[in-house]
mmCIF file of C-alpha atoms in Angstrom:
data_model
loop_
_atom_site.group_PDB
_atom_site.id
_atom_site.type_symbol
_atom_site.label_atom_id
_atom_site.label_comp_id
_atom_site.label_asym_id
_atom_site.label_seq_id
_atom_site.Cartn_x
_atom_site.Cartn_y
_atom_site.Cartn_z
ATOM 1 C CA MET A 250 -5.547 -11.284 -6.695
ATOM 2 C CA TYR A 251 -3.014 -10.030 -10.065
ATOM 3 C CA PHE A 252 -0.765 -7.035 -10.210
ATOM 4 C CA LEU A 253 -0.553 -5.643 -13.728
ATOM 5 C CA PRO A 254 2.396 -3.335 -14.487
ATOM 6 C CA ASN A 255 1.808 -1.311 -17.620
ATOM 7 C CA LYS A 256 4.912 -1.985 -19.908
ATOM 8 C CA HIS A 257 4.220 1.378 -21.496
ATOM 9 C CA THR A 258 2.698 3.532 -18.897
ATOM 10 C CA ALA A 259 3.545 3.780 -15.358
ATOM 11 C CA ALA A 260 1.018 2.216 -13.618
ATOM 12 C CA ILE A 261 -0.055 -0.766 -11.309
ATOM 13 C CA ILE A 262 -3.722 -2.335 -11.180
ATOM 14 C CA PHE A 263 -5.111 -4.813 -8.552
ATOM 15 C CA ALA A 264 -7.228 -6.885 -8.900
ATOM 16 C CA LEU A 265 -9.119 -8.269 -5.310
ATOM 17 C CA PHE A 266 -11.862 -9.852 -6.662
ATOM 18 C CA PHE A 267 -11.372 -12.918 -4.425
ATOM 19 C CA LEU A 268 -12.209 -11.202 -1.588
ATOM 20 C CA VAL A 269 -15.948 -10.611 -2.158
ATOM 21 C CA SER A 270 -17.009 -13.711 -0.350
ATOM 22 C CA SER A 271 -15.289 -12.067 3.214
ATOM 23 C CA PRO A 272 -17.917 -11.120 5.759
ATOM 24 C CA THR A 273 -16.421 -7.609 5.759
ATOM 25 C CA ALA A 274 -16.332 -7.331 2.616
ATOM 26 C CA LEU A 275 -17.528 -3.770 1.185
ATOM 27 C CA GLY A 276 -20.052 -2.999 -1.054
ATOM 28 C CA ALA A 277 -20.852 0.203 -3.510
ATOM 29 C CA THR A 278 -24.385 1.081 -3.509
ATOM 30 C CA VAL A 279 -24.277 2.020 -7.116
ATOM 31 C CA PRO A 280 -23.005 -0.763 -9.476
ATOM 32 C CA GLU A 281 -20.176 -0.297 -12.229
ATOM 33 C CA LYS A 282 -19.157 3.782 -11.064
ATOM 34 C CA VAL A 283 -15.857 4.576 -10.944
ATOM 35 C CA MET A 284 -14.549 6.803 -8.329
ATOM 36 C CA HIS A 285 -10.906 8.581 -9.559
ATOM 37 C CA MET A 286 -9.095 10.429 -6.568
ATOM 38 C CA PRO A 287 -5.832 12.295 -7.753
ATOM 39 C CA PHE A 288 -3.023 11.966 -5.415
ATOM 40 C CA VAL A 289 0.247 14.206 -4.589
ATOM 41 C CA TRP A 290 3.586 12.959 -3.553
ATOM 42 C CA ASP A 291 4.934 13.793 0.086
ATOM 43 C CA ASP A 292 8.664 14.503 0.739
ATOM 44 C CA THR A 293 8.921 10.503 0.643
ATOM 45 C CA ALA A 294 7.814 9.833 -2.372
ATOM 46 C CA THR A 295 4.682 8.303 -1.083
ATOM 47 C CA PRO A 296 1.416 8.846 -3.143
ATOM 48 C CA ILE A 297 -1.368 11.012 -0.795
ATOM 49 C CA VAL A 298 -5.144 11.799 -1.535
ATOM 50 C CA ARG A 299 -7.254 14.176 -0.337
ATOM 51 C CA ILE A 300 -10.808 12.884 -0.203
ATOM 52 C CA GLU A 301 -14.754 13.783 1.524
ATOM 53 C CA ILE A 302 -15.281 10.817 3.773
ATOM 54 C CA ASN A 303 -18.268 11.367 5.393
ATOM 55 C CA GLY A 304 -19.104 14.765 5.021
ATOM 56 C CA ILE A 305 -15.079 15.636 6.195
ATOM 57 C CA TRP A 306 -12.315 16.460 4.043
ATOM 58 C CA GLU A 307 -8.759 14.610 4.901
ATOM 59 C CA ASN A 308 -5.723 13.581 3.367
ATOM 60 C CA PHE A 309 -4.896 10.112 3.063
ATOM 61 C CA MET A 310 -1.750 8.066 2.197
ATOM 62 C CA ILE A 311 -2.483 5.249 0.200
ATOM 63 C CA ASP A 312 -0.469 2.363 1.615
ATOM 64 C CA THR A 313 -1.153 -1.138 -0.058
ATOM 65 C CA GLY A 314 1.213 -2.309 3.264
ATOM 66 C CA ALA A 315 -1.674 -1.622 5.896
ATOM 67 C CA LEU A 316 -3.952 -4.272 5.530
ATOM 68 C CA ILE A 317 -6.607 -2.452 7.894
ATOM 69 C CA ALA A 318 -8.916 -0.148 6.098
ATOM 70 C CA LEU A 319 -8.479 3.237 7.803
ATOM 71 C CA HIS A 320 -6.055 4.138 9.865
ATOM 72 C CA LEU A 321 -7.760 7.862 11.298
ATOM 73 C CA PHE A 322 -6.157 10.269 14.056
ATOM 74 C CA SER A 323 -7.570 10.638 17.107
ATOM 75 C CA ASP A 324 -9.349 14.319 16.280
ATOM 76 C CA VAL A 325 -10.966 12.796 13.417
ATOM 77 C CA ILE A 326 -12.449 9.548 14.978
ATOM 78 C CA ALA A 327 -13.944 12.010 17.390
ATOM 79 C CA ARG A 328 -15.769 14.156 15.079
ATOM 80 C CA LEU A 329 -16.116 11.668 11.877
ATOM 81 C CA PRO A 330 -20.105 11.066 11.075
ATOM 82 C CA GLY A 331 -21.049 7.348 12.167
ATOM 83 C CA LEU A 332 -18.275 6.152 13.548
ATOM 84 C CA ILE A 333 -18.937 3.360 16.213
ATOM 85 C CA PRO A 334 -15.742 2.961 18.867
ATOM 86 C CA GLU A 335 -14.821 -0.942 19.562
ATOM 87 C CA PRO A 336 -13.603 -2.619 23.084
ATOM 88 C CA GLY A 337 -9.926 -3.264 23.390
ATOM 89 C CA LYS A 338 -6.814 -2.501 21.509
ATOM 90 C CA HIS A 339 -5.138 -3.548 18.284
ATOM 91 C CA ARG A 340 -1.747 -4.074 18.437
ATOM 92 C CA THR A 341 0.697 -3.168 15.339
ATOM 93 C CA THR A 342 4.289 -3.141 14.979
ATOM 94 C CA ASP A 343 6.431 -1.050 12.068
ATOM 95 C CA LEU A 344 10.071 -1.926 10.166
ATOM 96 C CA THR A 345 11.954 -0.731 13.134
ATOM 97 C CA GLY A 346 10.032 -3.239 15.803
ATOM 98 C CA LYS A 347 7.949 -0.651 17.483
ATOM 99 C CA VAL A 348 5.398 -1.907 18.895
ATOM 100 C CA PHE A 349 1.661 0.524 19.409
ATOM 101 C CA LEU A 350 -1.538 -0.099 20.505
ATOM 102 C CA ASN A 351 -4.379 1.704 18.765
ATOM 103 C CA ASP A 352 -7.746 2.315 19.334
ATOM 104 C CA LYS A 353 -10.602 0.177 17.275
ATOM 105 C CA PHE A 354 -13.230 1.156 15.793
ATOM 106 C CA TYR A 355 -15.718 0.653 12.783
ATOM 107 C CA ILE A 356 -18.526 2.644 10.338
ATOM 108 C CA PRO A 357 -21.430 0.512 9.414
ATOM 109 C CA LYS A 358 -21.645 2.869 6.388
ATOM 110 C CA LEU A 359 -18.925 5.078 5.525
ATOM 111 C CA SER A 360 -18.804 7.578 1.984
ATOM 112 C CA ILE A 361 -15.959 8.045 0.630
ATOM 113 C CA ASN A 362 -16.099 10.764 -2.523
ATOM 114 C CA GLY A 363 -19.413 10.029 -3.591
ATOM 115 C CA MET A 364 -19.019 6.059 -3.359
ATOM 116 C CA GLU A 365 -20.447 4.132 -0.686
ATOM 117 C CA PHE A 366 -18.639 1.425 1.168
ATOM 118 C CA LYS A 367 -19.881 -1.136 4.465
ATOM 119 C CA ASN A 368 -18.990 -2.042 7.370
ATOM 120 C CA VAL A 369 -15.463 -0.596 6.610
ATOM 121 C CA LYS A 370 -13.309 -1.229 10.201
ATOM 122 C CA GLY A 371 -10.156 0.848 11.138
ATOM 123 C CA ILE A 372 -7.618 2.467 14.006
ATOM 124 C CA SER A 373 -6.423 5.218 15.280
ATOM 125 C CA VAL A 374 -3.012 6.506 14.491
ATOM 126 C CA ASN A 375 -1.158 8.813 16.723
ATOM 127 C CA THR A 376 2.514 8.129 16.599
ATOM 128 C CA PRO A 377 4.945 8.704 13.100
ATOM 129 C CA GLN A 378 5.680 5.230 12.505
ATOM 130 C CA GLY A 379 8.652 3.887 9.935
ATOM 131 C CA MET A 380 12.015 3.931 9.382
ATOM 132 C CA MET A 381 13.932 6.818 8.271
ATOM 133 C CA PHE A 382 15.592 6.314 5.073
ATOM 134 C CA SER A 383 18.583 9.328 6.054
ATOM 135 C CA PRO A 384 19.818 10.161 9.298
ATOM 136 C CA ASP A 385 18.011 13.897 9.332
ATOM 137 C CA SER A 386 14.578 12.305 7.939
ATOM 138 C CA ILE A 387 11.449 12.272 9.729
ATOM 139 C CA PRO A 388 8.731 9.692 10.181
ATOM 140 C CA PRO A 389 6.062 9.697 8.441
ATOM 141 C CA HIS A 390 2.765 10.435 10.680
ATOM 142 C CA SER A 391 -0.078 10.021 8.553
ATOM 143 C CA MET A 392 -3.930 9.455 7.862
ATOM 144 C CA MET A 393 -3.760 6.016 5.757
ATOM 145 C CA ILE A 394 -6.451 3.865 3.914
ATOM 146 C CA GLY A 395 -5.097 0.523 3.846
ATOM 147 C CA LEU A 396 -5.724 -2.499 1.589
ATOM 148 C CA ASP A 397 -8.909 -4.017 3.494
ATOM 149 C CA LEU A 398 -10.931 -0.948 2.060
ATOM 150 C CA PHE A 399 -10.877 -2.304 -1.863
ATOM 151 C CA LYS A 400 -12.013 -5.471 -1.210
ATOM 152 C CA GLY A 401 -14.477 -7.185 -3.893
ATOM 153 C CA LYS A 402 -12.683 -3.975 -5.694
ATOM 154 C CA ALA A 403 -10.577 -3.550 -8.717
ATOM 155 C CA VAL A 404 -7.503 -0.298 -7.625
ATOM 156 C CA LEU A 405 -5.735 0.935 -10.545
ATOM 157 C CA ILE A 406 -3.085 2.983 -9.395
ATOM 158 C CA ASP A 407 -1.764 4.877 -12.535
ATOM 159 C CA TYR A 408 1.957 6.805 -11.481
ATOM 160 C CA GLN A 409 1.789 8.931 -14.983
ATOM 161 C CA LYS A 410 -1.208 10.714 -14.277
ATOM 162 C CA GLN A 411 -0.980 10.867 -10.073
ATOM 163 C CA ARG A 412 -4.265 8.673 -9.669
ATOM 164 C CA LEU A 413 -5.993 6.428 -7.732
ATOM 165 C CA SER A 414 -9.136 4.919 -9.237
ATOM 166 C CA VAL A 415 -11.876 1.905 -8.213
ATOM 167 C CA ALA A 416 -14.409 0.194 -9.328
ATOM 168 C CA ASP A 417 -16.359 -2.860 -9.630
ATOM 169 C CA ASN A 418 -13.775 -4.368 -12.191
ATOM 170 C CA THR A 419 -11.076 -4.233 -14.460
ATOM 171 C CA GLN A 420 -13.609 -3.507 -18.071
ATOM 172 C CA THR A 421 -15.506 -0.437 -15.943
ATOM 173 C CA LEU A 422 -11.579 1.051 -15.259
ATOM 174 C CA GLY A 423 -11.495 1.013 -19.539
ATOM 175 C CA ILE A 424 -8.338 -1.085 -18.685
ATOM 176 C CA ASN A 425 -7.431 -3.689 -21.562
ATOM 177 C CA ILE A 426 -5.554 -6.475 -20.190
ATOM 178 C CA ALA A 427 -3.874 -7.638 -23.385
ATOM 179 C CA ASP A 428 -2.677 -4.588 -24.185
ATOM 180 C CA GLY A 429 0.380 -4.496 -23.088
ATOM 181 C CA TRP A 430 -0.012 -5.185 -19.929
ATOM 182 C CA ILE A 431 1.800 -8.335 -17.563
ATOM 183 C CA SER A 432 -0.214 -11.042 -15.280
ATOM 184 C CA LEU A 433 1.417 -11.225 -11.713
ATOM 185 C CA PRO A 434 -0.161 -13.342 -9.244
ATOM 186 C CA LEU A 435 0.191 -11.934 -5.797
ATOM 187 C CA ARG A 436 -0.133 -13.508 -2.810
ATOM 188 C CA LEU A 437 -2.223 -11.551 0.561
ATOM 189 C CA THR A 438 -1.187 -12.421 3.715
ATOM 190 C CA GLN A 439 -1.320 -11.217 7.172
ATOM 191 C CA GLU A 440 1.775 -8.768 6.279
ATOM 192 C CA GLY A 441 0.024 -7.727 3.322
ATOM 193 C CA VAL A 442 0.561 -8.213 -0.256
ATOM 194 C CA LYS A 443 3.535 -10.516 -1.508
ATOM 195 C CA ILE A 444 5.273 -11.215 -4.396
ATOM 196 C CA LYS A 445 8.216 -12.959 -5.620
ATOM 197 C CA VAL A 446 11.541 -11.698 -6.537
ATOM 198 C CA ILE A 447 14.739 -13.586 -7.257
ATOM 199 C CA LYS A 448 18.603 -13.567 -6.531
ATOM 200 C CA ASN A 449 21.469 -16.019 -7.556
ATOM 201 C CA SER A 450 18.772 -18.097 -8.638
ATOM 202 C CA LYS A 451 16.398 -18.011 -5.282
ATOM 203 C CA GLU A 452 13.754 -16.919 -5.069
ATOM 204 C CA TYR A 453 11.817 -14.730 -1.792
ATOM 205 C CA ASN A 454 9.247 -12.932 -1.005
ATOM 206 C CA MET A 455 8.684 -9.320 -0.727
ATOM 207 C CA LEU A 456 6.092 -6.913 0.384
ATOM 208 C CA LEU A 457 4.108 -4.708 -2.468
ATOM 209 C CA ASP A 458 3.956 -1.520 -0.585
ATOM 210 C CA THR A 459 3.071 1.558 -1.993
ATOM 211 C CA GLY A 460 3.384 3.738 1.703
ATOM 212 C CA ALA A 461 7.018 2.704 1.653
ATOM 213 C CA THR A 462 9.872 4.888 0.099
ATOM 214 C CA VAL A 463 12.299 2.236 -0.760
ATOM 215 C CA SER A 464 12.585 -1.440 -1.232
ATOM 216 C CA VAL A 465 14.209 -2.734 1.755
ATOM 217 C CA PHE A 466 15.878 -6.370 2.324
ATOM 218 C CA PHE A 467 17.355 -8.155 4.824
ATOM 219 C CA LYS A 468 20.692 -9.646 4.497
ATOM 220 C CA GLU A 469 20.893 -12.478 7.049
ATOM 221 C CA ARG A 470 17.608 -13.959 5.175
ATOM 222 C CA LEU A 471 19.688 -14.103 1.716
ATOM 223 C CA LYS A 472 19.830 -17.726 0.583
ATOM 224 C CA SER A 473 23.761 -16.795 -0.822
ATOM 225 C CA PRO A 474 26.264 -14.618 -0.994
ATOM 226 C CA PHE A 475 25.622 -11.372 -2.845
ATOM 227 C CA VAL A 476 27.640 -8.211 -4.645
ATOM 228 C CA SER A 477 27.080 -5.182 -2.509
ATOM 229 C CA LEU A 478 25.979 -1.615 -4.124
ATOM 230 C CA SER A 479 25.949 1.454 -3.087
ATOM 231 C CA CYS A 480 22.712 2.567 -1.720
ATOM 232 C CA GLN A 481 22.860 5.902 -3.885
ATOM 233 C CA THR A 482 23.386 3.824 -6.796
ATOM 234 C CA VAL A 483 19.146 3.334 -5.732
ATOM 235 C CA MET A 484 18.769 6.792 -4.497
ATOM 236 C CA LYS A 485 21.235 8.974 -4.872
ATOM 237 C CA GLU A 486 19.904 10.919 -1.541
ATOM 238 C CA MET A 487 20.513 7.735 0.754
ATOM 239 C CA ASP A 488 24.137 7.989 2.425
ATOM 240 C CA HIS A 489 22.788 6.254 5.527
ATOM 241 C CA GLU A 490 25.953 4.611 7.433
ATOM 242 C CA GLY A 491 25.373 0.616 7.231
ATOM 243 C CA CYS A 492 23.186 1.197 4.027
ATOM 244 C CA GLU A 493 24.019 -1.566 1.316
ATOM 245 C CA ALA A 494 21.463 -2.217 -1.923
ATOM 246 C CA SER A 495 21.618 -4.605 -4.348
ATOM 247 C CA ASP A 496 19.768 -5.753 -7.076
ATOM 248 C CA PHE A 497 16.622 -8.592 -7.700
ATOM 249 C CA GLN A 498 14.524 -9.538 -10.163
ATOM 250 C CA LEU A 499 10.663 -10.121 -10.345
ATOM 251 C CA ASN A 500 10.291 -13.842 -10.653
ATOM 252 C CA GLU A 501 7.411 -13.545 -13.277
ATOM 253 C CA MET A 502 9.252 -10.604 -15.471
ATOM 254 C CA GLY A 503 12.774 -12.449 -16.384
ATOM 255 C CA ALA A 504 15.522 -9.857 -16.246
ATOM 256 C CA THR A 505 13.468 -7.165 -15.139
ATOM 257 C CA GLU A 506 15.951 -5.842 -12.304
ATOM 258 C CA ILE A 507 14.428 -3.703 -9.369
ATOM 259 C CA GLY A 508 16.889 -2.199 -7.008
ATOM 260 C CA LEU A 509 16.527 -3.034 -2.599
ATOM 261 C CA MET A 510 18.209 -1.861 0.082
ATOM 262 C CA GLN A 511 19.142 -3.697 3.955
ATOM 263 C CA TYR A 512 20.195 -1.948 6.771
ATOM 264 C CA CYS A 513 22.497 -3.232 8.907
#
């Protein structure tokens, strides 16, 4: 798997080809087809797409921090054609440590904007989840598309054009890897997609999460002291008491810096 940020356009591409052998891998019935999904930004600066899913139009957050393919509201679960409930509950937690018990389901055959996927697994989401980035903010409450929906696919998230594209390979997406793209190796884990960052010559793992408004680190996990910055240097709205910020570097990108925040 690779993360390919382009130096000239605000876009990232995920190549998830190594997952195609998974027994739950999804496949499109029409080869070489590209599905384009325009998205908008919500109030928390996360990408929201409006898609047709088995004949029903709904809004979804694109969340690469979530592994499960679909997170649906209960009313959508009740009326979505072809959905089959599964026994038991699925346990999830958010960044604050709060625990949620979710209903489980699978969809043998799913159509999204005309592209067909098979054996799609999902859970219910009925309670706002996540960390508030300011005292007066509201926890996000959206249905979500997670990484497992894209098994065996190439996915382009173009922030400049505000468009998500899904295809069988990068060639179909019209991407020339040699044209200003930087390849960053990623690791898919039970926590999500991990990427290496550096602080004071020490390496750390971070999750690549399009469903997060800001990047967050835990100060107690740092291996050396750091110079604290104001969180408003990263996001001017961040005046949360106890918030600190610092700069990290993407391991494979040399001196390229990213601003991260820590909540005490």
